[in-house]
Coordinates of C-alpha atoms in Angstrom, one line a residue:
M1 CA 105.4 95.2 123.8
L2 CA 105.4 93.5 127.4
S3 CA 103.6 90.1 127.3
K4 CA 101.0 89.5 130.1
R5 CA 101.8 86.8 132.9
Y6 CA 99.2 84.8 134.5
S7 CA 99.0 82.3 137.2
I8 CA 98.6 78.4 136.6
R9 CA 95.2 78.4 137.8
T10 CA 94.3 81.2 135.5
Q11 CA 95.6 79.7 132.5
V12 CA 94.1 76.3 133.3
A13 CA 90.8 78.0 133.5
L14 CA 91.3 79.8 130.4
L15 CA 92.3 76.9 128.4
T16 CA 89.3 74.9 129.7
L17 CA 86.6 77.5 129.7
V18 CA 87.3 79.3 126.6
P19 CA 86.9 76.2 124.0
L20 CA 83.9 75.0 126.2
L21 CA 82.4 78.2 126.0
L22 CA 82.9 78.5 122.4
L23 CA 81.4 75.0 121.9
A24 CA 78.4 75.6 123.9
I25 CA 77.5 79.0 122.1
V26 CA 78.2 77.2 118.6
L27 CA 75.8 74.2 119.8
E28 CA 73.4 76.2 121.3
T29 CA 73.2 78.7 118.4
F30 CA 72.7 75.7 116.1
F31 CA 70.4 73.9 117.9
L32 CA 68.2 76.8 118.9
H33 CA 68.1 78.1 115.2
D34 CA 67.1 74.6 114.3
R35 CA 64.4 74.6 117.0
F36 CA 63.1 77.9 116.0
A37 CA 63.1 77.0 112.5
A38 CA 60.9 73.9 113.4
L39 CA 58.6 76.1 115.3
D40 CA 58.0 78.4 112.5
A41 CA 57.6 75.5 110.0
G42 CA 55.2 73.9 112.3
L43 CA 53.0 76.9 112.4
L44 CA 53.2 77.4 108.8
E45 CA 52.2 73.8 108.3
R46 CA 49.2 74.1 110.4
G47 CA 48.3 77.2 108.9
K48 CA 48.6 75.6 105.1
L49 CA 46.6 72.5 106.4
V50 CA 43.7 74.9 107.8
T51 CA 43.9 77.1 104.6
Q52 CA 43.8 74.2 102.3
Q53 CA 40.9 72.3 104.0
L54 CA 39.0 75.5 104.2
S55 CA 39.7 76.0 100.3
V56 CA 38.4 72.4 99.5
G57 CA 35.4 72.6 101.9
S58 CA 34.1 76.0 100.7
E59 CA 34.4 75.3 97.1
F60 CA 30.6 74.7 96.5
A61 CA 29.6 77.4 99.0
V62 CA 31.8 80.1 97.5
F63 CA 30.3 79.3 94.1
A64 CA 26.6 79.2 95.5
Q65 CA 27.5 82.2 97.7
N66 CA 26.3 80.3 100.6
K67 CA 27.4 82.8 103.6
P68 CA 26.0 81.0 106.5
F69 CA 27.9 77.9 105.5
L70 CA 31.0 79.6 104.9
V71 CA 30.7 81.4 108.4
G72 CA 30.4 77.9 110.0
I73 CA 33.3 76.5 108.6
A74 CA 35.2 79.8 109.0
Q75 CA 34.3 79.6 112.7
G76 CA 35.1 75.9 112.8
A77 CA 38.6 76.7 111.6
L78 CA 39.1 79.3 114.6
M79 CA 39.3 76.1 116.9
Q80 CA 42.6 75.2 115.5
Q81 CA 45.5 75.9 117.4
D82 CA 47.1 79.5 116.5
V83 CA 44.4 80.3 114.2
H84 CA 43.5 83.8 114.8
G85 CA 41.2 84.8 112.0
V86 CA 39.6 83.6 108.8
V87 CA 38.2 85.5 105.6
I88 CA 36.8 83.8 102.7
L89 CA 36.4 86.0 99.3
D90 CA 34.5 85.7 96.3
R91 CA 35.8 85.8 92.8
A92 CA 35.8 89.7 92.9
S93 CA 38.0 89.8 96.1
Q94 CA 34.9 90.6 98.1
P95 CA 34.5 89.1 101.7
L96 CA 31.7 86.4 101.8
A97 CA 32.3 85.5 105.2
H98 CA 34.9 86.0 108.0
A99 CA 35.5 84.6 111.7
G100 CA 37.8 85.7 114.6
E101 CA 39.5 89.2 115.3
L102 CA 41.6 90.2 112.4
S103 CA 44.5 92.0 113.3
H104 CA 43.4 95.0 110.9
P105 CA 40.6 95.5 108.2
L106 CA 41.5 93.8 105.0
H107 CA 42.6 97.0 103.2
D108 CA 44.8 98.0 106.0
V109 CA 46.6 94.3 106.6
V110 CA 49.1 95.0 103.7
A111 CA 50.1 98.4 105.0
Q112 CA 50.7 97.2 108.7
A113 CA 52.9 94.1 107.2
N114 CA 54.9 96.4 105.1
L115 CA 54.0 94.6 102.1
V116 CA 55.3 95.7 98.4
N117 CA 52.5 98.1 97.7
P118 CA 50.0 98.8 100.5
S119 CA 47.6 100.6 97.9
Y120 CA 46.8 97.4 96.6
P121 CA 44.2 95.1 98.3
L122 CA 45.7 92.0 100.2
Q123 CA 43.8 89.6 97.7
T124 CA 45.8 91.4 94.9
Q125 CA 49.2 91.4 96.7
L126 CA 48.7 87.7 97.6
T127 CA 47.7 87.1 93.9
R128 CA 50.9 88.7 92.7
V129 CA 52.9 86.7 95.2
A130 CA 51.3 83.6 94.2
E131 CA 51.8 84.1 90.6
E132 CA 55.5 84.6 91.6
L133 CA 55.6 81.7 93.4
D134 CA 53.4 79.4 91.1
E135 CA 56.4 79.3 88.8
Q136 CA 58.3 77.2 91.2
G137 CA 55.4 75.5 92.6
K138 CA 55.3 76.9 95.9
R139 CA 51.7 77.6 96.4
P140 CA 50.1 79.0 98.4
P141 CA 51.8 82.2 99.0
V142 CA 52.7 83.4 102.6
L143 CA 53.1 87.1 104.1
S144 CA 54.1 87.6 107.6
N145 CA 55.3 90.1 110.0
Q146 CA 56.6 89.6 114.0
T147 CA 53.2 88.8 115.2
R148 CA 51.1 87.4 112.5
L149 CA 51.2 85.0 109.7
W150 CA 48.9 85.3 106.5
I151 CA 48.3 82.3 104.2
Y152 CA 46.6 82.7 101.0
Q153 CA 44.7 79.8 99.2
P154 CA 42.7 80.3 96.0
V155 CA 39.5 78.3 95.8
V156 CA 39.2 76.5 92.3
T157 CA 36.8 74.2 90.6
A158 CA 38.0 70.8 91.2
Q159 CA 35.1 68.9 92.7
F160 CA 32.3 70.2 90.4
N161 CA 31.7 70.8 86.6
L162 CA 30.9 74.5 86.1
E163 CA 30.7 74.3 82.2
E164 CA 27.2 75.6 82.2
A165 CA 28.4 78.6 84.0
G166 CA 31.2 79.1 81.6
M167 CA 34.0 77.7 84.1
T168 CA 36.5 75.0 83.5
P169 CA 38.2 72.9 86.0
G170 CA 40.9 74.6 87.8
D171 CA 39.5 78.1 87.4
Q172 CA 39.7 80.4 90.5
I173 CA 36.5 81.2 92.0
G174 CA 37.4 82.7 95.3
A175 CA 40.1 82.6 98.0
V176 CA 40.6 81.8 101.7
I177 CA 42.9 83.7 103.7
V178 CA 43.9 82.3 107.2
E179 CA 45.6 84.7 110.0
M180 CA 47.9 82.9 112.3
D181 CA 48.9 84.2 115.5
R182 CA 52.5 83.7 116.2
T183 CA 52.6 84.8 119.8
R184 CA 52.7 81.2 121.2
T185 CA 55.5 80.5 119.0
Q186 CA 57.7 83.4 120.3
T187 CA 56.7 82.4 123.7
L188 CA 58.1 79.2 123.1
K189 CA 61.1 80.5 121.6
S190 CA 61.9 82.7 124.4
K191 CA 61.7 79.8 127.0
L192 CA 63.7 77.8 124.9
L193 CA 66.2 80.7 124.8
W194 CA 66.2 81.2 128.5
F195 CA 66.4 77.4 129.2
A196 CA 69.5 77.2 127.0
I197 CA 71.1 80.1 128.8
L198 CA 70.5 78.8 132.3
L199 CA 71.5 75.3 131.1
T200 CA 74.9 76.8 129.8
L201 CA 75.3 78.9 132.9
L202 CA 75.0 75.9 135.0
L203 CA 77.3 73.8 132.9
L204 CA 79.7 76.3 132.9
S205 CA 79.4 77.0 136.7
A206 CA 80.0 73.3 137.2
V207 CA 82.8 73.1 134.9
L208 CA 84.5 76.3 136.5
Y209 CA 84.1 74.5 140.0
A210 CA 85.7 71.3 138.6
V211 CA 88.4 73.2 137.2
Y212 CA 89.0 75.2 140.3
L213 CA 89.3 72.1 142.2
A214 CA 91.7 70.5 139.5
S215 CA 93.7 73.6 139.4
Q216 CA 93.8 73.5 143.3
R217 CA 95.4 70.1 143.5
L218 CA 97.6 71.1 140.6
T219 CA 99.0 74.8 141.7
A220 CA 99.1 74.1 145.4
P221 CA 102.3 71.8 145.0
I222 CA 103.8 74.3 142.4
R223 CA 103.2 77.3 144.8
Q224 CA 105.1 75.2 147.4
L225 CA 107.8 74.5 144.7
S226 CA 108.0 78.1 143.8
L227 CA 108.2 79.0 147.8
A228 CA 111.0 76.4 148.2
I229 CA 112.9 77.8 145.4
N230 CA 112.5 81.3 146.7
L231 CA 114.0 80.0 150.0
F232 CA 116.7 78.3 148.1
T233 CA 117.7 81.7 146.5
A234 CA 117.9 83.4 149.9
G235 CA 120.2 80.7 151.0
K236 CA 118.0 78.3 153.2
L237 CA 119.2 75.1 151.3
D238 CA 118.0 73.1 154.3
T239 CA 114.2 73.5 152.8
R240 CA 112.5 70.2 151.8
V241 CA 109.5 70.0 149.8
A242 CA 106.8 67.3 150.6
E243 CA 106.7 64.5 148.0
D244 CA 102.9 64.0 148.3
S245 CA 101.5 65.6 145.1
P246 CA 99.0 63.4 143.0
V247 CA 100.2 64.6 139.7
I248 CA 103.4 62.2 138.8
E249 CA 105.1 64.9 136.9
I250 CA 104.9 67.1 139.9
N251 CA 106.0 64.4 142.3
T252 CA 109.0 63.6 140.0
L253 CA 109.9 67.2 140.1
E254 CA 109.5 67.6 144.0
T255 CA 111.8 64.6 144.2
G256 CA 114.5 66.2 141.9
I257 CA 114.5 69.4 143.8
N258 CA 115.0 67.8 147.1
S259 CA 117.8 65.8 145.7
M260 CA 119.2 69.2 144.1
A261 CA 118.8 70.9 147.8
V262 CA 120.9 68.1 149.3
Q263 CA 123.5 68.3 146.6
L264 CA 123.6 72.2 146.8
L265 CA 123.9 71.9 150.5
Q266 CA 126.9 69.7 150.2
E267 CA 128.5 71.8 147.4
R268 CA 128.2 74.6 149.8
A269 CA 129.7 73.4 152.6
T270 CA 132.7 72.1 150.3
L271 CA 132.9 75.8 148.8
Q272 CA 132.8 77.4 152.1
Q273 CA 135.4 75.0 153.4
R274 CA 137.5 75.7 150.1
I275 CA 137.1 79.4 150.7
A276 CA 138.1 79.3 154.2
D277 CA 141.1 77.2 153.2
A278 CA 141.9 79.7 150.3
T279 CA 141.2 82.8 152.6
L280 CA 143.8 81.3 155.3
A281 CA 146.3 80.8 152.5
L282 CA 145.7 84.4 151.2
R283 CA 146.2 85.8 154.7
N284 CA 149.2 84.0 155.4
K285 CA 150.4 84.9 152.0
K286 CA 149.6 88.4 152.8
D287 CA 151.1 88.4 156.5
E288 CA 154.3 87.0 154.7
A289 CA 154.3 89.7 152.2
E290 CA 153.6 92.6 154.6
C291 CA 156.4 91.0 156.9
A292 CA 158.8 90.7 153.8
N293 CA 157.8 94.2 153.0
Q294 CA 158.4 95.6 156.3
E295 CA 161.6 93.5 156.7
K296 CA 162.7 95.1 153.3
S297 CA 161.7 98.5 154.5
R298 CA 163.8 97.9 157.7
F299 CA 166.7 96.9 155.9
L300 CA 166.8 99.8 153.7
A301 CA 166.2 102.0 156.4
I302 CA 169.1 100.2 158.1
A303 CA 171.2 100.0 154.9
T304 CA 170.6 103.8 154.2
H305 CA 171.5 104.9 157.7
D306 CA 174.7 102.8 157.6
L307 CA 175.5 104.5 154.2
R308 CA 174.9 107.9 155.7
Q309 CA 177.9 107.0 158.2
P310 CA 180.9 107.0 155.6
L311 CA 178.9 109.4 153.3
H312 CA 179.0 111.9 156.5
A313 CA 182.6 111.3 157.1
L314 CA 183.5 111.8 153.4
G315 CA 181.4 115.2 153.6
L316 CA 183.8 116.2 156.8
C317 CA 186.8 115.1 155.1
I318 CA 185.8 117.0 151.8
A319 CA 185.0 120.1 153.9
E320 CA 188.6 119.9 155.8
L321 CA 190.2 119.4 152.2
Q322 CA 188.3 122.3 150.9
R323 CA 189.7 124.2 153.8
K324 CA 193.4 123.0 153.0
V325 CA 193.6 123.2 149.3
T326 CA 194.8 126.4 147.7
R327 CA 195.3 125.4 144.1
E328 CA 192.5 126.5 141.9
D329 CA 192.4 123.5 139.8
L330 CA 192.1 121.3 142.9
R331 CA 189.8 123.6 144.6
H332 CA 187.7 123.1 141.5
L333 CA 188.1 119.3 141.6
V334 CA 187.0 119.2 145.4
G335 CA 184.0 121.4 144.5
Q336 CA 182.9 118.7 141.9
V337 CA 183.4 115.9 144.5
E338 CA 181.6 117.8 147.2
N339 CA 178.5 118.4 144.6
S340 CA 178.7 114.5 143.9
V341 CA 178.5 113.8 147.6
E342 CA 175.4 116.5 148.2
S343 CA 173.7 114.8 145.5
L344 CA 174.4 111.3 147.1
S345 CA 173.2 112.6 150.4
V346 CA 170.3 114.0 149.2
L347 CA 169.3 110.7 147.5
L348 CA 170.1 108.8 150.6
N349 CA 167.9 111.0 152.7
A350 CA 165.1 110.6 150.4
L351 CA 165.5 106.7 150.5
L352 CA 165.6 107.1 153.9
D353 CA 162.3 109.0 154.3
I354 CA 160.7 106.8 151.8
S355 CA 161.6 103.5 153.9
K356 CA 160.6 105.2 157.1
L357 CA 157.1 105.8 155.6
D358 CA 156.7 102.3 154.3
A359 CA 157.8 100.7 157.5
G360 CA 155.5 102.6 159.3
A361 CA 158.1 104.4 161.5
V362 CA 156.8 108.0 161.0
V363 CA 153.8 108.6 163.4
P364 CA 151.9 111.8 162.7
K365 CA 151.0 114.1 165.8
I366 CA 147.7 115.5 164.8
Q367 CA 147.2 119.0 166.1
T368 CA 145.6 122.5 165.5
C369 CA 147.9 124.8 163.9
E370 CA 147.7 128.0 162.1
L371 CA 148.3 127.8 158.5
S372 CA 149.3 131.2 157.8
E373 CA 152.1 131.3 160.1
L374 CA 153.6 128.1 158.9
L375 CA 153.3 129.0 155.1
T376 CA 155.1 132.5 155.9
R377 CA 158.1 130.5 157.8
F378 CA 158.7 127.8 155.2
S379 CA 158.3 130.1 152.3
A380 CA 160.9 132.3 153.2
D381 CA 163.6 129.5 152.6
Y382 CA 162.7 129.4 148.9
Q383 CA 162.9 133.1 148.4
L384 CA 166.6 133.0 147.6
L385 CA 166.3 130.1 145.1
A386 CA 163.2 132.0 143.6
R387 CA 165.3 135.3 143.1
I388 CA 168.1 133.3 141.6
K389 CA 165.7 132.1 138.9
N390 CA 163.8 135.5 138.8
I391 CA 160.5 133.8 140.0
R392 CA 158.0 135.7 141.9
V393 CA 156.6 133.6 144.7
V394 CA 153.1 134.7 146.5
V395 CA 151.7 133.5 149.5
G396 CA 148.0 134.4 150.1
C397 CA 146.3 132.7 153.1
P398 CA 144.0 134.3 155.8
P399 CA 144.6 133.3 159.6
L400 CA 143.1 129.9 159.6
Y401 CA 143.3 126.9 161.9
V402 CA 143.8 123.3 160.5
M403 CA 143.9 119.9 161.9
T404 CA 147.4 118.3 160.9
D405 CA 150.9 117.4 161.7
P406 CA 152.8 120.9 161.2
V407 CA 155.9 119.2 160.5
L408 CA 154.6 116.8 157.8
L409 CA 152.5 119.4 156.3
A410 CA 155.3 121.7 155.8
R411 CA 157.4 118.9 154.4
I412 CA 154.3 118.1 151.6
L413 CA 154.3 121.8 150.8
M414 CA 157.9 122.3 150.7
N415 CA 158.1 119.5 148.0
L416 CA 155.4 121.0 146.1
V417 CA 156.8 124.5 146.1
S418 CA 160.1 123.2 145.5
N419 CA 158.9 121.3 142.3
A420 CA 157.0 124.4 141.2
I421 CA 160.2 126.6 141.4
R422 CA 162.0 123.7 139.6
Y423 CA 160.0 123.6 136.8
T424 CA 158.7 127.1 136.3
P425 CA 160.9 129.5 133.6
V426 CA 162.7 132.4 134.6
Q427 CA 160.4 135.4 135.3
G428 CA 157.6 133.0 136.2
C429 CA 155.2 132.9 139.3
V430 CA 154.4 130.5 141.7
M431 CA 151.3 130.9 144.1
I432 CA 150.4 129.5 147.3
A433 CA 146.6 130.2 147.8
C434 CA 144.0 128.9 150.5
R435 CA 140.2 128.4 149.7
R436 CA 137.9 127.5 152.3
R437 CA 135.1 125.2 151.1
G438 CA 132.6 124.3 154.1
D439 CA 134.6 122.5 156.8
K440 CA 137.6 122.1 154.5
L441 CA 140.6 124.0 153.3
R442 CA 142.0 123.8 149.9
I443 CA 145.8 124.7 149.9
E444 CA 146.6 125.2 146.3
V445 CA 150.2 125.4 144.7
R446 CA 150.1 127.0 141.4
D447 CA 152.8 127.8 138.9
N448 CA 153.0 128.8 135.2
G449 CA 155.9 126.4 134.4
I450 CA 156.2 123.5 131.8
G451 CA 152.8 121.6 132.9
I452 CA 152.3 117.8 132.7
A453 CA 150.6 115.9 130.0
Q454 CA 147.3 114.1 130.8
Q455 CA 148.9 110.7 130.5
N456 CA 151.7 111.3 133.0
L457 CA 149.4 112.7 135.8
D458 CA 149.5 109.2 137.4
N459 CA 153.2 108.5 136.8
I460 CA 154.4 111.6 138.7
F461 CA 154.1 110.1 142.2
R462 CA 156.1 106.9 141.0
E463 CA 159.6 106.7 142.3
F464 CA 162.4 108.2 140.1
F465 CA 159.8 109.6 137.5
Q466 CA 160.8 112.9 136.0
I467 CA 159.2 115.4 133.5
A468 CA 162.5 115.7 131.5
P469 CA 163.7 119.0 132.9
T470 CA 166.3 121.2 131.0
G471 CA 169.7 122.6 132.2
L472 CA 171.0 122.0 135.7
E473 CA 167.2 120.9 136.9
A474 CA 168.0 117.7 135.2
Q475 CA 170.8 117.1 137.6
K476 CA 169.1 118.2 140.8
S477 CA 166.0 116.3 140.5
L478 CA 165.8 112.7 141.6
G479 CA 162.1 112.1 141.3
L480 CA 161.3 111.1 144.6
G481 CA 159.6 114.3 145.9
L482 CA 156.3 113.6 145.0
S483 CA 156.3 109.9 145.7
I484 CA 157.4 111.1 149.6
V485 CA 154.3 113.8 149.2
Q486 CA 151.8 111.0 148.2
R487 CA 153.0 108.8 151.2
L488 CA 152.8 111.6 153.6
V489 CA 149.1 112.8 152.3
K490 CA 148.0 109.2 152.7
L491 CA 149.6 109.1 156.3
L492 CA 147.8 112.1 157.4
G493 CA 144.4 111.2 155.9
H494 CA 144.4 114.3 153.5
V495 CA 143.5 114.4 149.9
L496 CA 145.7 115.5 146.9
L497 CA 144.5 116.6 143.6
V498 CA 146.3 117.4 140.6
R499 CA 145.5 119.4 137.5
S500 CA 147.8 120.3 134.6
A501 CA 148.0 121.1 131.0
P502 CA 151.6 121.1 129.1
N503 CA 152.9 124.6 128.7
K504 CA 150.1 126.2 130.8
G505 CA 151.4 125.2 134.4
S506 CA 150.2 122.9 137.0
V507 CA 147.9 123.1 140.3
F508 CA 148.3 120.9 143.2
T509 CA 145.6 121.2 145.6
L510 CA 145.8 119.7 148.9
I511 CA 142.5 119.3 151.0
V512 CA 142.9 119.5 154.8
P513 CA 140.1 119.6 157.8
L514 CA 139.3 123.1 159.2
T515 CA 139.1 123.7 162.8
H516 CA 137.9 126.5 165.3
V517 CA 140.3 127.7 167.5
P518 CA 140.8 131.3 168.7
R519 CA 143.7 133.2 167.4
H520 CA 145.3 134.0 170.8
L521 CA 145.2 130.2 171.7
A522 CA 149.1 129.6 172.2
L523 CA 149.9 126.6 169.9
S524 CA 152.2 124.0 171.1
N525 CA 154.4 121.9 169.0
Q526 CA 154.7 124.1 166.0
I527 CA 157.9 125.0 164.1
P528 CA 159.7 127.6 166.3
P529 CA 159.6 130.9 164.7
D530 CA 162.3 132.3 162.6
E531 CA 163.6 134.8 165.2
E532 CA 164.1 131.6 167.7
N533 CA 165.9 129.7 164.9
A534 CA 168.0 132.8 164.3
E535 CA 168.9 133.3 168.1
R536 CA 169.7 129.5 168.3
R537 CA 172.1 129.8 165.4
Q538 CA 173.5 132.8 166.9
H539 CA 174.4 131.0 170.2
S540 CA 175.2 127.9 168.3
V541 CA 178.0 129.4 166.1
T542 CA 180.4 129.7 168.9
P543 CA 184.1 129.9 168.6
L544 CA 185.8 126.5 169.7
A545 CA 189.2 127.7 170.2
G546 CA 190.2 126.5 173.5
K547 CA 187.2 124.2 174.1
S548 CA 187.5 120.7 175.2
L549 CA 185.4 118.5 173.1
L550 CA 184.3 114.9 173.4
V551 CA 183.1 112.8 170.3
V552 CA 181.5 109.3 170.7
E553 CA 181.1 107.3 167.7
D554 CA 181.5 103.6 167.1
D555 CA 182.3 104.0 163.4
A556 CA 185.9 104.7 163.0
L557 CA 186.1 106.7 159.9
V558 CA 183.0 109.1 161.1
L559 CA 184.9 109.3 164.3
E560 CA 188.2 110.5 162.8
S561 CA 186.6 112.7 160.3
T562 CA 184.5 114.7 162.8
A563 CA 187.3 115.0 165.1
T564 CA 189.9 116.3 162.5
L565 CA 187.2 118.9 161.5
L566 CA 186.4 119.9 165.1
E567 CA 190.5 120.1 165.7
S568 CA 190.7 122.5 162.5
W569 CA 188.1 124.7 164.2
G570 CA 190.6 125.2 167.3
G571 CA 189.0 122.5 169.5
K572 CA 190.7 119.9 171.6
V573 CA 188.9 116.5 170.9
T574 CA 188.7 113.3 172.8
R575 CA 187.8 110.4 170.9
A576 CA 185.7 107.5 172.3
T577 CA 184.1 104.6 170.5
G578 CA 181.6 103.5 173.6
M579 CA 181.0 103.5 177.1
E580 CA 184.1 101.5 178.0
M581 CA 186.5 104.3 176.8
L582 CA 184.2 106.7 178.1
R583 CA 184.6 105.5 181.7
Q584 CA 188.3 105.4 181.1
Q585 CA 188.4 109.0 180.5
L586 CA 186.0 110.0 183.3
A587 CA 188.4 107.8 185.7
Q588 CA 191.1 109.9 184.8
G589 CA 189.0 113.3 185.7
T590 CA 188.8 114.4 182.3
Q591 CA 186.2 117.2 181.8
W592 CA 184.7 118.6 178.5
D593 CA 182.9 121.6 177.4
L594 CA 181.0 120.0 174.6
L595 CA 179.6 116.4 174.1
I596 CA 178.8 115.1 170.6
S597 CA 177.7 111.5 170.3
D598 CA 176.0 109.3 167.7
Y599 CA 172.8 107.8 168.9
Q600 CA 173.1 104.4 168.1
L601 CA 176.5 102.8 169.1
A602 CA 177.8 99.2 169.3
E603 CA 176.6 96.6 171.8
N604 CA 173.1 98.3 172.3
E605 CA 174.5 101.3 173.5
T606 CA 172.8 104.8 172.8
G607 CA 173.9 108.3 172.9
L608 CA 171.6 109.2 175.7
E609 CA 173.3 106.7 177.9

């Protein structure tokens, strides 16, 4: 249950007014009750005195039935305060005299006062009450209602000896009933009550005003403290509180808050300086790490490139050796060497690609390309491998245009399709499908191969990680394809998603942006069509017999291996290691039909030069 929150002023007012109000109510109730009781007792006492005086004064007149005398003393009693009526009865309870205005006839008084039995005469009821009270010595009896008070006093023989009449002292010879008016008493009670209420209200108002002034003096500095704390929270530590509170404790608190603000300001300045120093140090470390990483990537790129030179020469030598060896056992051994060199070449090419991507040497050329033509061209390269494994490759993509680098996109899809074919069992199926989702295109490569466990979905993009294939595929896979794919996807700004389950296949989804371009638009910078490739291959496969060839290479091993292979194909080869040897050949007037040159030569020379 949520607790209610009140302000300090409200709490001070409640703590002050509630006890005071309770105390005022208790005291007023006590004193009013006491005062009301005193008023009622005074009225009753005056009535008793009047009744007693009438009883004593009318003793002989009642006995003598002297009605004029009785009327006189009854009228004299009316002059007393609050006396409203007087009735003097004889021994038989018959009225001898009365004065004033009685509230009701005597036989109806009892009924109007709600006494015990209204059928009895008033004297009878009062007599019964007198008999009951006589046991406790509380005579004379009293009856009352809201507006009237009746006092009964018997008239007895106390002053005269009436033995001759057969009466003994103490015998009742009559009775006096005095009716007292309670109106004045009730009026006094009302005045006292209203006076007490007004006095209480005035007192509470005065106290409330005093509490308001006191709380104002108390809460004003507290509100200033609260405002200052809010400003501190907002970061404005230069805020200060005026130390002028008349309350000692609050003044101490103001001084403490100002001191704390000064200390926090100093601590913040120190902390900011430390953060700036740490940030600068981290930035320097980051720059050093990035520089070291770039140097590492450049080193790997250079080292891989330099390793490709002897590897290329080794490949040329193996090709020449393959042509010259005729023995079957030696040809098998040369084939094994060629397979090893091919695997090493694939590994070096992959490492070179990764090092180039990490070094930032690959810059994507984002342009518009038609995806269906691109998929049709590169998927044809895998049809032979798919037919060997008896795997069906299905390509389904409408003519859509995307914004990407077509060469890098083809490289990504080639790696994905190659992995799908590699890990799909015989008679399986690999599907390349496109799904349009708003302004994005989802290119999905699906297979029903061995699948990937959930715990390995993040590991497949790590270098040299493989999903334990079987057979020959275990030797062909290096675990670098998906690592290259991840780097290319990040470079292009695309999104790659993976969904897979063991023995149920995998789905690699590449999300690329769509663009709207007319179909008849001629696209530049796209991969040449197969017809053009075929035509180029046809023109490039030209007999070298009788042709004069120039090979420029600063690596002696590569130069000799290339020249030997070209000579084995019937060409006449001139060897040169750089521009100096080439100038000597040119000075002799030598001419060539074909020039083959390495791009990066010694002494900062290039093949273009």
